[in-house]
Short mmCIF file of C-alpha atoms in Angstrom, two decimals:
data_model
loop_
_atom_site.label_atom_id
_atom_site.label_comp_id
_atom_site.label_asym_id
_atom_site.label_seq_id
_atom_site.Cartn_x
_atom_site.Cartn_y
_atom_site.Cartn_z
CA MET A 1 172.80 93.79 111.26
CA ASP A 2 171.72 91.58 114.16
CA ASN A 3 174.07 90.27 116.85
CA GLN A 4 174.76 86.98 115.07
CA GLU A 5 175.64 88.77 111.81
CA LEU A 6 177.89 91.18 113.73
CA LYS A 7 179.58 88.26 115.48
CA THR A 8 180.25 86.51 112.17
CA LYS A 9 181.60 89.70 110.59
CA ILE A 10 183.90 90.48 113.54
CA GLN A 11 185.19 86.89 113.60
CA SER A 12 186.16 87.32 109.93
CA PHE A 13 188.70 90.00 110.95
CA GLY A 14 191.08 87.20 111.97
CA ILE A 15 191.73 88.48 115.49
CA GLU A 16 191.41 86.09 118.42
CA ILE A 17 188.21 87.12 120.20
CA THR A 18 186.03 85.36 122.74
CA PHE A 19 182.31 85.79 123.16
CA PRO A 20 180.51 85.02 126.43
CA GLU A 21 178.11 82.08 126.44
CA GLU A 22 175.09 84.03 127.67
CA GLU A 23 173.11 86.21 125.33
CA THR A 24 172.56 89.84 126.23
CA GLN A 25 170.99 92.79 124.50
CA PHE A 26 174.35 93.85 123.07
CA LEU A 27 176.95 91.64 121.48
CA THR A 28 179.83 91.44 123.96
CA LEU A 29 183.33 90.31 123.13
CA THR A 30 186.71 90.08 124.82
CA VAL A 31 190.05 90.69 123.12
CA ILE A 32 193.59 90.45 124.49
CA PRO A 33 195.21 93.84 125.22
CA SER A 34 197.84 93.52 122.48
CA LYS A 35 195.10 93.19 119.82
CA LEU A 36 192.70 95.83 121.18
CA HIS A 37 193.90 98.73 119.03
CA GLU A 38 193.96 96.63 115.86
CA LEU A 39 190.41 95.43 116.53
CA ALA A 40 189.22 98.95 117.34
CA LYS A 41 190.56 100.26 114.02
CA LEU A 42 188.83 97.49 112.11
CA LEU A 43 185.53 98.00 113.94
CA LYS A 44 185.51 101.66 112.95
CA ALA A 45 186.98 101.41 109.44
CA ASN A 46 185.04 98.41 108.15
CA SER A 47 182.04 99.62 106.16
CA ASP A 48 179.88 96.74 107.42
CA THR A 49 180.42 97.54 111.10
CA ASP A 50 181.16 101.29 111.01
CA PHE A 51 181.46 101.79 114.78
CA ASP A 52 182.03 105.53 114.54
CA TYR A 53 181.06 106.46 118.11
CA MET A 54 182.52 105.29 121.41
CA PHE A 55 179.95 106.49 123.92
CA CYS A 56 181.46 105.01 127.06
CA GLN A 57 184.79 103.65 128.25
CA THR A 58 185.09 102.27 131.76
CA GLY A 59 187.87 100.84 133.91
CA ILE A 60 187.05 98.12 136.44
CA ASP A 61 189.20 96.63 139.21
CA TRP A 62 188.20 92.97 139.70
CA LEU A 63 190.93 92.20 142.30
CA GLU A 64 192.44 89.41 140.13
CA TYR A 65 192.79 91.67 137.08
CA MET A 66 191.74 95.04 135.68
CA GLU A 67 189.36 95.42 132.81
CA VAL A 68 188.59 98.20 130.37
CA VAL A 69 185.17 98.14 128.72
CA TYR A 70 184.30 100.00 125.51
CA HIS A 71 180.70 100.67 124.43
CA LEU A 72 180.57 101.30 120.69
CA ARG A 73 177.78 102.43 118.42
CA SER A 74 177.33 102.77 114.69
CA THR A 75 175.31 105.91 114.08
CA ASN A 76 174.71 104.76 110.49
CA TYR A 77 173.48 101.23 111.27
CA GLU A 78 172.28 101.85 114.82
CA HIS A 79 173.91 98.74 116.25
CA GLU A 80 175.98 98.60 119.43
CA ILE A 81 178.58 96.27 120.90
CA ILE A 82 180.63 95.99 124.04
CA VAL A 83 184.35 95.27 123.79
CA LYS A 84 186.29 94.18 126.87
CA THR A 85 189.96 93.63 127.54
CA GLN A 86 191.63 92.31 130.67
CA ILE A 87 194.93 93.53 132.08
CA ASN A 88 196.64 90.97 134.31
CA ASP A 89 199.71 93.09 135.20
CA ARG A 90 198.40 94.99 138.20
CA GLU A 91 201.82 96.51 138.97
CA ASN A 92 202.19 98.18 135.57
CA PRO A 93 198.80 98.21 133.80
CA ILE A 94 199.19 99.53 130.24
CA LEU A 95 196.92 99.60 127.18
CA ASP A 96 197.18 101.25 123.79
CA SER A 97 195.04 104.37 123.58
CA VAL A 98 192.11 104.46 121.19
CA TYR A 99 192.11 108.28 121.14
CA ASP A 100 193.37 108.23 117.54
CA ILE A 101 190.25 106.23 116.60
CA TRP A 102 187.59 107.84 118.82
CA LYS A 103 188.33 111.30 120.22
CA THR A 104 185.89 110.69 123.09
CA ALA A 105 188.54 108.41 124.59
CA ASP A 106 190.53 111.46 125.69
CA PHE A 107 188.44 112.18 128.78
CA HIS A 108 187.65 108.54 129.56
CA GLU A 109 191.28 107.43 129.46
CA ARG A 110 192.32 110.30 131.73
CA GLU A 111 189.63 109.31 134.24
CA ILE A 112 190.63 105.64 134.12
CA PHE A 113 194.26 106.59 134.74
CA ASP A 114 193.31 108.86 137.65
CA LEU A 115 191.08 106.25 139.27
CA LEU A 116 192.92 102.98 138.53
CA GLY A 117 196.40 103.93 137.34
CA ILE A 118 196.02 102.27 133.94
CA LYS A 119 198.42 103.97 131.54
CA PHE A 120 197.48 104.47 127.89
CA ASN A 121 200.22 104.40 125.25
CA ASN A 122 200.26 107.16 122.62
#
């Protein structure tokens, strides 16, 4: 599946997602924090996307907001995407954990908490 086909498929999930204007090697999308977990479940469970491997999760402090970036790969289809979410509450930054979806999140979420103080529910 190429980036345009992936974009169309992900848009069909019915979750509000934005895509940056510029084209990059990997399809990049942004989702609001309250919809992140729902989107993550769909990205993994949907047989057309099958993102079964989260190979990187990073926290970034942009001064105005914090951002968590997820790099996902389908080992079956060999396509990759980048999912971003922005946290505007710098005093109490919280996101839902994706550990129940991708076990590799365990270490990454601990590191992000230690470095930036972002708490992960569940």
